Amino acid sequence: MKLNIEGLLVYFPYDYIYPEQYSYMLELKRTLDAKGHGVLEMPSGTGKTISLLSLIVAYQRAFPLEVTKLIYCSRTVPEIEKVVEELRKLMEFYTKETGESNNFLALALSSRKNLCIHPEVSSLRFGKEVDGKCHSLTASYIRAQHHSNPNLPVCRFYEEFDSVGRQVPLPAGIYNLDDLKAFGRRKGWCPYYLARYSILHANIVVYSYHYLLDPKIADLVSKELAKKSVVVFDEAHNIDNVCIDSMSVNITRRTLDRCQNNVDTLQNTIHKIKETDAAKLREEYRRLVEGLKEANVARETDIYLANPVLPDEILQEAVPGSIRTAEHFVGFMRRFLEYLKSRLRVQHVVQESAPQFLKDIFDKVCIDRKPLRFCAERLQSLLRTLEIADIADFSAVTLISNFATLVSTYSQGFTIIIEPFEDRTPTIANPVLHFSCMDPSIAIKPVFQRFQSVVITSGTLSPLDIYPRILDFRPVTMASFTMTLARTCLCPLIVGRGNDQVALSSKFETREDFAVIRNYGNLLLEMSAIVPDGIVAFFTSYVYMENIVASWYEQGILENIQRNKLIFIETQDAAETSMALEKYQEACENGRGAILLSVARGKVSEGIDFVHHYGRAVIMFGVPYVYTQSRILKARLEYLRDQFQIRENDFLTFDAMRHAAQCVGRAIRGKTDYGLMIFADKRYARADKRGKLPRWIQEHINDGSLNLTVDEAVQLSKHFLRQMAQPFRQEDQLGLSLLTLEQLESEEMLQKITQIAHQT
Amino acid sequence: MTSLSEEVLLVVKKVRQKKQDGTLYLMAERIAWGPEGKDRFTVSHLYADIRCQKISPDGKAKVQLQLVLHTGESTTFHFANESTALKDREAAKELLQQLLPKFKKKANKELEEKNRMLQEDPVLFQLYKDLVVSQVISAEEFWANRLGGINNTDPSPYNNKQEVGISGAFLADIRPQTDGCNGLRYNLTADIIESIFRTYPAVKQKYSENVPHNLTEKEFWTRFFQSHYFHRDRINTGTQDIFSECAKQDEKGLKSLVTQGVKNPLVDLQSLEDKTLDEGYGICTTQPSTSNANKSVKDSSNSAIIKRFNHHSAMVLAAGSRRGELASDQASETSSTDGNSRDSDFFQPPVKKVKLQEAIEFEDLQRENRPKTVPLNLKKSDRYAHGPVPLQSQQYTTSQDIINSVNYIRHEMANYKPSLTQVLSSTAATSAIAALSPGGVLMQGGAQQAINQMVPTEVQGELKHLYVAAGELLRHFWSCFPVNTPFLEEKVIKMKSNLERFQMTKLHPFKEKIQRQYLSTNLTGHLEEMLQTAYSKFQIWQTRRMMRKT
């Protein structure tokens, strides 16, 4: 249908529309109009992606000079592919309606592992291996050597792409990962480099968060993307953790040992080169004197996305003299390495800030702050000069140099914690230096600064106001939409007591309590008897799940559950869990029914949907608080309190509730879907917890279902399931939660819709 | 002795029954007991009648064996030979254990089969009532050639019965019981053993390797329950355990399943993340090297449980679908292995594409535009189910075709223009109509149809039953010819009398009844004719026989 969103003609590739989709587009349009940032929450399964794409594509067509590019960031590879498929659907609709093929270019970009078509390289299993092997075939000096020595292997796909691929832009169209590969095969071009090159002139780019948030990758891939782009972070409820992860460094003894080897290799290579090709090193020295002017010029003229690892100030200067020659730099690294080794030889836990660390290093080994800041740049230059074939081997020294640059650049927002051993095993020495970022805004700041509109959206972003605070930006729109429903297809229940009135909770004090564990087991057992097909149960942590499963096994509860359904359990091994997951789906599919025991914050809770019969009930055992005893977390909480005035408990609860919401939200993936959401912990009944659940879940929790016993929950569930099993047709929804164009345009409905969008 | 022809499998002397000494005989089809010094059996049970056997606990003074019959009665034998009582009992028990299941299945199957046939076929049920319940023929006679036909010639209708899967909790059903003196007793049934074998082929292999030669069955299962293999939380310690190999095999199987990878890319957790953080970056890094080493025993036993549960469920699931998919499994096996290698991108996309499309679809946002179908409106569903099977099942028309052709015909009709120059002459037309009207030349046979209107429905029903019953009897009668064995001779005479009895008890009352209602007596004419034919055939056969004899 064709919609009129405040004067913008939007092609929407379906015959009907959900009211919330309409209001979502409305909000989105206002964000784009204001050229500002937005935070939008809408339940999953209400067609968020297609609404986003429809509106932004329409906007791009209407105002080609205002918005030149859409950068769509998602979390997982399947998500990325889904987005591209939806986009394809939209474009097909455009072609059908307008009768002309539009010249949109949209493509997905993923790592080499998913795009490589080189027969040898692509057969490697791990991403890192693929990257390393690729680099050893495509590095510029390898190719230069290939000219003189044709026996040296190079990648023919890259060669072909390099010689002809850049001249003709990729023809307009929608390219998913497989399409890129097919195209690459046809032409004999490397799909990965083709995609990386093409994102510069593509209208829509779909890729993963890391390409924009991880400075190491963003610097390579996304540096030159146009300023007038709209950036969308989908499934962004965890974005702060992604930011923090990309800026944090852990150094163990093993890292240091490997780094030592790297430095030795560097030294040897330098010696060798000195004998054969001293001119090369002199050339490098000259370049370093000239400084990083190029980068500086580029940034000033606003061509580049800023790299948070490369702060503005250092661009204006040349690399300091003390590390300018190759030998000096290697010597410098040795000293730094020795210092770190000495720091790891501690007997007690040390926590200090970056300035303290810098002072200490200056006192002990006379390393100044300034050369430290140039470490990362200097190492890159050296690796280039020395023509190191396999970059992957040098990950340790790269890590150390990145650490050096970061620790000397940011005096705030980071903390250094040195732990001599793990808390659980105090007898085994395993010293780790955690250099952890506590301020997610550092990594995302360049994105907010550079791009004109950044939209953060997800099914679970409640409470909305916390994201602008922790990411430090000012949104122009913030909205949370609920799901309009013709029938209440979700049934959140808070089970607070067992049948014997024992309070159910996963809190630390009662964690080992057999009465609680038994009652949890009873809940699962009873549910397994009444819920058809699949049940997914989430535990707060892996250790907790292991313990509970063990005692359920001892008490014979699992055997009784097996009478009703098969049991599959998430393990720490991804391959094993994938197998269990597939078997679980198979068991749901053939009608046997199954239970999947899983962990909140685990891979399953983040990336796998349990649509329809794959998840008729989700049981959340306990409140998934993060492990609060960790020093890193404590430091972060302190930082949040000091910098953003967020109370520790607020943040912890927020974090726990967003994960709980993610878990239970896995079961509802649309309006025709239905599912039970069982929160098995009495703490969920409290207003401060409940209030942090997304609105679309919260509004279906009535006061009667706040502190149920297992039996009561079973009764309510039975009733709910029986109702839901009745046929549900399109006509039932029409006019309520599903609208035709005429219905949408009626005055009455428009008024209703404005009420739906809860402005916050 | 009464049954010299029977094969005697086992004779046990000095067996008491009701305080009387005697001898126990186990024969091919029955078990019998005769008191000492007499050559008659006072107790004799067909194996098919025995529901189960029970034995006295090992510690008891009296060594007994009890047989429980389907009827609920039971017979107890007391093995009284002091020196060999236990051995005798064991021998009898073992033999019974082997024999009973065979007969049990047969007996049950037959009963079930008869029941099923009667339930499924109302006509047959009516026939059964008419003939057996009213004692025209005996039940055995009734079933004699029916079951035979089902069992031998036409096994298809219940061959494609749905395969029953395995309960996920079959191991839970083996509840150990304490026997009072620090021991545990496990009760195994044939079903459970079957389940164990189907789920764990490795155990079955062990069983077939070891059982008759190295171990007795009892020892085998004792060891099974003692092994860590059954107690999944135990850490593998002893290597003398015969099941340690099974565990290893399981491990291997699990591993191969894992390395095979998953077919659905949407659930592949390994390739979910696009770009993992490099080693050393990130907040919470796990150190696999250390965490493995200092894992406590409890932890690793916990994870062993988890692993076993996953494995068990996978095996149960596989056992359920194994048989049906044996053939297709092979195909998917090969495809999944090369689905694993990354070169096979040509092969992979279809699954992926389909899954992706499924994932992005909003069925309620789309107008339903499936092709219109004609709803199936059945008046008699059984006729639909038992209808004649078309020889060429490939040639069928889709509902769309039917709709198209209906539309086409409608279109033709609308545009029909009679070509008035090419019509029949009026006389030819009237004679044709007259011939086709009731009473006309071409409608002679149609008079029979009037029975619908002429006779009340209950009489019609009764007539129908009579026809069916008579048909059945006649079938029995005619199937005796040519009479070439003494048995058939006997049967044909009996059938003749059956037919006469049928005529007397069923047909004549009916005839009188319709006469009373002033309906045409012609109704039974055909039936009588059929019977008459049978009688005359019998007559001829008898006179011939007489002639041959004389």
Tab-separated table of N, CA, C and O in Angstrom, chain B residues 160-235:
chain	number	residue	atom	x	y	z
B	160	ASN	N	1.071	-50.360	7.505
B	160	ASN	CA	1.501	-48.965	7.530
B	160	ASN	C	1.018	-48.248	8.789
B	160	ASN	O	0.813	-47.059	8.804
B	161	LYS	N	0.849	-49.028	9.813
B	161	LYS	CA	0.460	-48.426	11.076
B	161	LYS	C	1.579	-47.520	11.543
B	161	LYS	O	2.742	-47.744	11.251
B	162	GLN	N	1.210	-46.519	12.286
B	162	GLN	CA	2.218	-45.561	12.704
B	162	GLN	C	3.201	-46.204	13.675
B	162	GLN	O	2.815	-46.922	14.587
B	163	GLU	N	4.449	-45.917	13.439
B	163	GLU	CA	5.494	-46.434	14.311
B	163	GLU	C	5.397	-45.728	15.653
B	163	GLU	O	5.286	-44.511	15.723
B	164	VAL	N	5.443	-46.506	16.706
B	164	VAL	CA	5.372	-45.893	18.026
B	164	VAL	C	6.774	-45.542	18.475
B	164	VAL	O	7.689	-46.349	18.389
B	165	GLY	N	6.938	-44.332	18.924
B	165	GLY	CA	8.247	-43.895	19.372
B	165	GLY	C	8.535	-44.417	20.766
B	165	GLY	O	7.804	-45.228	21.318
B	166	ILE	N	9.624	-43.934	21.312
B	166	ILE	CA	10.042	-44.392	22.628
B	166	ILE	C	9.751	-43.295	23.631
B	166	ILE	O	9.975	-42.125	23.343
B	167	SER	N	9.283	-43.675	24.767
B	167	SER	CA	9.069	-42.674	25.794
B	167	SER	C	10.407	-42.136	26.245
B	167	SER	O	11.368	-42.890	26.405
B	168	GLY	N	10.456	-40.836	26.430
B	168	GLY	CA	11.714	-40.235	26.844
B	168	GLY	C	12.137	-40.690	28.225
B	168	GLY	O	13.289	-40.594	28.597
B	169	ALA	N	11.184	-41.173	28.976
B	169	ALA	CA	11.490	-41.481	30.371
B	169	ALA	C	11.592	-42.970	30.620
B	169	ALA	O	11.364	-43.425	31.723
B	170	PHE	N	11.939	-43.742	29.587
B	170	PHE	CA	11.857	-45.187	29.808
B	170	PHE	C	12.818	-45.654	30.886
B	170	PHE	O	12.557	-46.613	31.575
B	171	LEU	N	13.919	-44.936	31.028
B	171	LEU	CA	14.838	-45.334	32.088
B	171	LEU	C	14.284	-44.983	33.461
B	171	LEU	O	14.590	-45.626	34.442
B	172	ALA	N	13.451	-43.951	33.468
B	172	ALA	CA	12.863	-43.559	34.736
B	172	ALA	C	11.845	-44.598	35.192
B	172	ALA	O	11.570	-44.732	36.375
B	173	ASP	N	11.281	-45.328	34.235
B	173	ASP	CA	10.264	-46.306	34.600
B	173	ASP	C	10.847	-47.512	35.311
B	173	ASP	O	10.137	-48.278	35.934
B	174	ILE	N	12.142	-47.687	35.175
B	174	ILE	CA	12.757	-48.809	35.880
B	174	ILE	C	13.044	-48.338	37.279
B	174	ILE	O	14.121	-47.851	37.582
B	175	ARG	N	12.079	-48.495	38.118
B	175	ARG	CA	12.270	-48.032	39.490
B	175	ARG	C	12.955	-49.120	40.282
B	175	ARG	O	12.442	-50.229	40.400
B	176	PRO	N	14.082	-48.844	40.821
B	176	PRO	CA	14.701	-49.869	41.650
B	176	PRO	C	13.913	-50.064	42.942
B	176	PRO	O	13.405	-49.097	43.508
B	177	GLN	N	13.757	-51.304	43.370
B	177	GLN	CA	13.077	-51.572	44.631
B	177	GLN	C	14.076	-52.240	45.559
B	177	GLN	O	14.860	-53.081	45.142
B	178	THR	N	13.995	-51.895	46.815
B	178	THR	CA	14.878	-52.581	47.758
B	178	THR	C	14.252	-53.929	48.067
B	178	THR	O	13.037	-54.047	48.180
B	179	ASP	N	15.075	-54.933	48.161
B	179	ASP	CA	14.511	-56.248	48.438
B	179	ASP	C	14.666	-56.610	49.901
B	179	ASP	O	14.602	-57.767	50.276
B	180	GLY	N	14.919	-55.645	50.725
B	180	GLY	CA	14.919	-55.924	52.152
B	180	GLY	C	16.302	-56.107	52.732
B	180	GLY	O	16.552	-55.754	53.866
B	181	CYS	N	17.212	-56.659	51.978
B	181	CYS	CA	18.524	-56.912	52.558
B	181	CYS	C	19.608	-56.251	51.724
B	181	CYS	O	20.340	-56.914	51.001
B	182	ASN	N	19.642	-54.930	51.780
B	182	ASN	CA	20.717	-54.170	51.163
B	182	ASN	C	20.875	-54.412	49.669
B	182	ASN	O	21.951	-54.236	49.125
B	183	GLY	N	19.862	-54.850	49.027
B	183	GLY	CA	19.987	-55.069	47.595
B	183	GLY	C	18.974	-54.233	46.858
B	183	GLY	O	18.028	-53.701	47.441
B	184	LEU	N	19.181	-54.121	45.596
B	184	LEU	CA	18.225	-53.406	44.763
B	184	LEU	C	17.698	-54.361	43.722
B	184	LEU	O	18.415	-55.231	43.232
B	185	ARG	N	16.438	-54.210	43.413
B	185	ARG	CA	15.877	-55.036	42.349
B	185	ARG	C	15.333	-54.142	41.260
B	185	ARG	O	14.630	-53.184	41.523
B	186	TYR	N	15.670	-54.457	40.055
B	186	TYR	CA	15.125	-53.711	38.937
B	186	TYR	C	14.174	-54.626	38.189
B	186	TYR	O	14.495	-55.789	37.953
B	187	ASN	N	13.033	-54.137	37.877
B	187	ASN	CA	12.111	-54.935	37.087
B	187	ASN	C	12.171	-54.490	35.644
B	187	ASN	O	11.865	-53.350	35.321
B	188	LEU	N	12.582	-55.389	34.816
B	188	LEU	CA	12.680	-55.054	33.402
B	188	LEU	C	11.548	-55.738	32.642
B	188	LEU	O	11.276	-56.907	32.886
B	189	THR	N	10.931	-55.057	31.766
B	189	THR	CA	9.956	-55.704	30.897
B	189	THR	C	10.534	-55.751	29.495
B	189	THR	O	11.531	-55.091	29.196
B	190	ALA	N	9.889	-56.534	28.683
B	190	ALA	CA	10.367	-56.646	27.299
B	190	ALA	C	10.351	-55.286	26.619
B	190	ALA	O	11.230	-54.951	25.829
B	191	ASP	N	9.355	-54.481	26.960
B	191	ASP	CA	9.250	-53.155	26.344
B	191	ASP	C	10.450	-52.291	26.685
B	191	ASP	O	10.989	-51.591	25.831
B	192	ILE	N	10.824	-52.330	27.959
B	192	ILE	CA	11.932	-51.480	28.379
B	192	ILE	C	13.210	-51.928	27.698
B	192	ILE	O	14.003	-51.119	27.214
B	193	ILE	N	13.386	-53.243	27.637
B	193	ILE	CA	14.600	-53.746	26.989
B	193	ILE	C	14.624	-53.310	25.527
B	193	ILE	O	15.623	-52.814	25.017
B	194	GLU	N	13.486	-53.422	24.916
B	194	GLU	CA	13.378	-52.988	23.519
B	194	GLU	C	13.744	-51.511	23.399
B	194	GLU	O	14.468	-51.101	22.496
B	195	SER	N	13.237	-50.713	24.341
B	195	SER	CA	13.539	-49.280	24.308
B	195	SER	C	15.024	-49.031	24.469
B	195	SER	O	15.603	-48.215	23.765
B	196	ILE	N	15.621	-49.748	25.409
B	196	ILE	CA	17.053	-49.541	25.633
B	196	ILE	C	17.821	-49.889	24.363
B	196	ILE	O	18.698	-49.147	23.926
B	197	PHE	N	17.448	-50.987	23.761
B	197	PHE	CA	18.160	-51.401	22.560
B	197	PHE	C	17.980	-50.409	21.431
B	197	PHE	O	18.905	-50.114	20.685
B	198	ARG	N	16.766	-49.915	21.313
B	198	ARG	CA	16.537	-49.001	20.193
B	198	ARG	C	17.244	-47.686	20.395
B	198	ARG	O	17.697	-47.038	19.453
B	199	THR	N	17.291	-47.243	21.654
B	199	THR	CA	17.911	-45.952	21.904
B	199	THR	C	19.426	-46.054	21.906
B	199	THR	O	20.114	-45.179	21.417
B	200	TYR	N	19.915	-47.110	22.485
B	200	TYR	CA	21.359	-47.258	22.554
B	200	TYR	C	21.784	-48.500	21.799
B	200	TYR	O	21.888	-49.586	22.366
B	201	PRO	N	22.029	-48.358	20.537
B	201	PRO	CA	22.440	-49.523	19.742
B	201	PRO	C	23.727	-50.140	20.286
B	201	PRO	O	23.949	-51.337	20.130
B	202	ALA	N	24.533	-49.321	20.943
B	202	ALA	CA	25.795	-49.854	21.469
B	202	ALA	C	25.512	-50.931	22.513
B	202	ALA	O	26.211	-51.947	22.576
B	203	VAL	N	24.493	-50.724	23.323
B	203	VAL	CA	24.158	-51.703	24.349
B	203	VAL	C	23.658	-52.981	23.694
B	203	VAL	O	23.985	-54.087	24.108
B	204	LYS	N	22.884	-52.807	22.652
B	204	LYS	CA	22.359	-53.971	21.967
B	204	LYS	C	23.498	-54.816	21.410
B	204	LYS	O	23.506	-56.040	21.513
B	205	GLN	N	24.470	-54.107	20.884
B	205	GLN	CA	25.614	-54.806	20.328
B	205	GLN	C	26.332	-55.584	21.416
B	205	GLN	O	26.676	-56.752	21.245
B	206	LYS	N	26.525	-54.930	22.543
B	206	LYS	CA	27.163	-55.586	23.682
B	206	LYS	C	26.364	-56.823	24.066
B	206	LYS	O	26.926	-57.869	24.369
B	207	TYR	N	25.080	-56.659	24.081
B	207	TYR	CA	24.207	-57.751	24.477
B	207	TYR	C	24.398	-58.939	23.554
B	207	TYR	O	24.608	-60.062	23.988
B	208	SER	N	24.357	-58.664	22.264
B	208	SER	CA	24.456	-59.789	21.337
B	208	SER	C	25.859	-60.379	21.332
B	208	SER	O	26.045	-61.549	21.037
B	209	GLU	N	26.838	-59.551	21.695
B	209	GLU	CA	28.191	-60.092	21.763
B	209	GLU	C	28.355	-61.010	22.960
B	209	GLU	O	29.021	-62.037	22.892
B	210	ASN	N	27.777	-60.618	24.071
B	210	ASN	CA	28.113	-61.266	25.330
B	210	ASN	C	27.106	-62.288	25.810
B	210	ASN	O	27.482	-63.252	26.454
B	211	VAL	N	25.816	-62.039	25.524
B	211	VAL	CA	24.866	-62.697	26.378
B	211	VAL	C	24.842	-64.215	26.383
B	211	VAL	O	25.017	-64.791	27.432
B	212	PRO	N	24.718	-64.876	25.299
B	212	PRO	CA	24.635	-66.322	25.531
B	212	PRO	C	25.980	-66.909	25.964
B	212	PRO	O	26.022	-67.815	26.765
B	213	HIS	N	27.075	-66.346	25.456
B	213	HIS	CA	28.369	-67.009	25.664
B	213	HIS	C	29.007	-66.626	26.989
B	213	HIS	O	29.390	-67.485	27.767
B	214	ASN	N	29.163	-65.319	27.213
B	214	ASN	CA	29.948	-64.917	28.377
B	214	ASN	C	29.115	-64.718	29.632
B	214	ASN	O	29.556	-64.998	30.726
B	215	LEU	N	27.950	-64.170	29.457
B	215	LEU	CA	27.141	-63.810	30.616
B	215	LEU	C	25.739	-64.350	30.430
B	215	LEU	O	25.293	-64.539	29.305
B	216	THR	N	25.030	-64.537	31.534
B	216	THR	CA	23.603	-64.795	31.387
B	216	THR	C	22.914	-63.451	31.249
B	216	THR	O	23.488	-62.393	31.513
B	217	GLU	N	21.676	-63.529	30.874
B	217	GLU	CA	20.932	-62.301	30.680
B	217	GLU	C	20.890	-61.493	31.971
B	217	GLU	O	21.073	-60.293	31.982
B	218	LYS	N	20.703	-62.236	33.045
B	218	LYS	CA	20.572	-61.554	34.324
B	218	LYS	C	21.854	-60.828	34.671
B	218	LYS	O	21.847	-59.666	35.069
B	219	GLU	N	22.950	-61.536	34.469
B	219	GLU	CA	24.227	-60.913	34.789
B	219	GLU	C	24.441	-59.669	33.948
B	219	GLU	O	24.921	-58.653	34.430
B	220	PHE	N	24.069	-59.786	32.694
B	220	PHE	CA	24.253	-58.653	31.790
B	220	PHE	C	23.531	-57.418	32.317
B	220	PHE	O	24.113	-56.348	32.440
B	221	TRP	N	22.289	-57.612	32.677
B	221	TRP	CA	21.531	-56.434	33.115
B	221	TRP	C	21.991	-55.957	34.474
B	221	TRP	O	21.976	-54.765	34.745
B	222	THR	N	22.431	-56.904	35.305
B	222	THR	CA	22.967	-56.468	36.595
B	222	THR	C	24.147	-55.541	36.361
B	222	THR	O	24.238	-54.467	36.936
B	223	ARG	N	25.010	-55.969	35.479
B	223	ARG	CA	26.175	-55.131	35.212
B	223	ARG	C	25.776	-53.805	34.588
B	223	ARG	O	26.380	-52.777	34.880
B	224	PHE	N	24.757	-53.880	33.758
B	224	PHE	CA	24.307	-52.643	33.121
B	224	PHE	C	23.904	-51.627	34.179
B	224	PHE	O	24.286	-50.471	34.130
B	225	PHE	N	23.142	-52.104	35.141
B	225	PHE	CA	22.665	-51.152	36.143
B	225	PHE	C	23.755	-50.742	37.109
B	225	PHE	O	23.673	-49.714	37.742
B	226	GLN	N	24.751	-51.576	37.231
B	226	GLN	CA	25.836	-51.202	38.127
B	226	GLN	C	26.795	-50.224	37.475
B	226	GLN	O	27.459	-49.458	38.148
B	227	SER	N	26.832	-50.268	36.172
B	227	SER	CA	27.870	-49.486	35.502
B	227	SER	C	27.572	-47.998	35.600
B	227	SER	O	26.441	-47.577	35.792
B	228	HIS	N	28.588	-47.236	35.432
B	228	HIS	CA	28.416	-45.782	35.422
B	228	HIS	C	27.570	-45.373	34.233
B	228	HIS	O	27.053	-44.294	34.169
B	229	TYR	N	27.492	-46.283	33.289
B	229	TYR	CA	26.785	-45.929	32.070
B	229	TYR	C	25.330	-45.640	32.359
B	229	TYR	O	24.713	-44.786	31.754
B	230	PHE	N	24.799	-46.395	33.294
B	230	PHE	CA	23.419	-46.134	33.671
B	230	PHE	C	23.366	-44.961	34.637
B	230	PHE	O	22.539	-44.084	34.531
B	231	HIS	N	24.275	-44.968	35.577
B	231	HIS	CA	24.330	-43.849	36.527
B	231	HIS	C	25.159	-42.760	35.900
B	231	HIS	O	26.381	-42.769	35.977
B	232	ARG	N	24.475	-41.834	35.305
B	232	ARG	CA	25.197	-40.933	34.424
B	232	ARG	C	26.078	-39.957	35.145
B	232	ARG	O	26.931	-39.335	34.570
B	233	ASP	N	25.836	-39.783	36.427
B	233	ASP	CA	26.621	-38.767	37.111
B	233	ASP	C	27.956	-39.317	37.581
B	233	ASP	O	28.812	-38.578	38.003
B	234	ARG	N	28.113	-40.619	37.499
B	234	ARG	CA	29.363	-41.170	37.985
B	234	ARG	C	30.469	-40.920	36.967
B	234	ARG	O	30.260	-41.007	35.767
B	235	ILE	N	31.609	-40.657	37.460
B	235	ILE	CA	32.741	-40.459	36.569
B	235	ILE	C	33.313	-41.822	36.229
B	235	ILE	O	33.404	-42.706	37.069
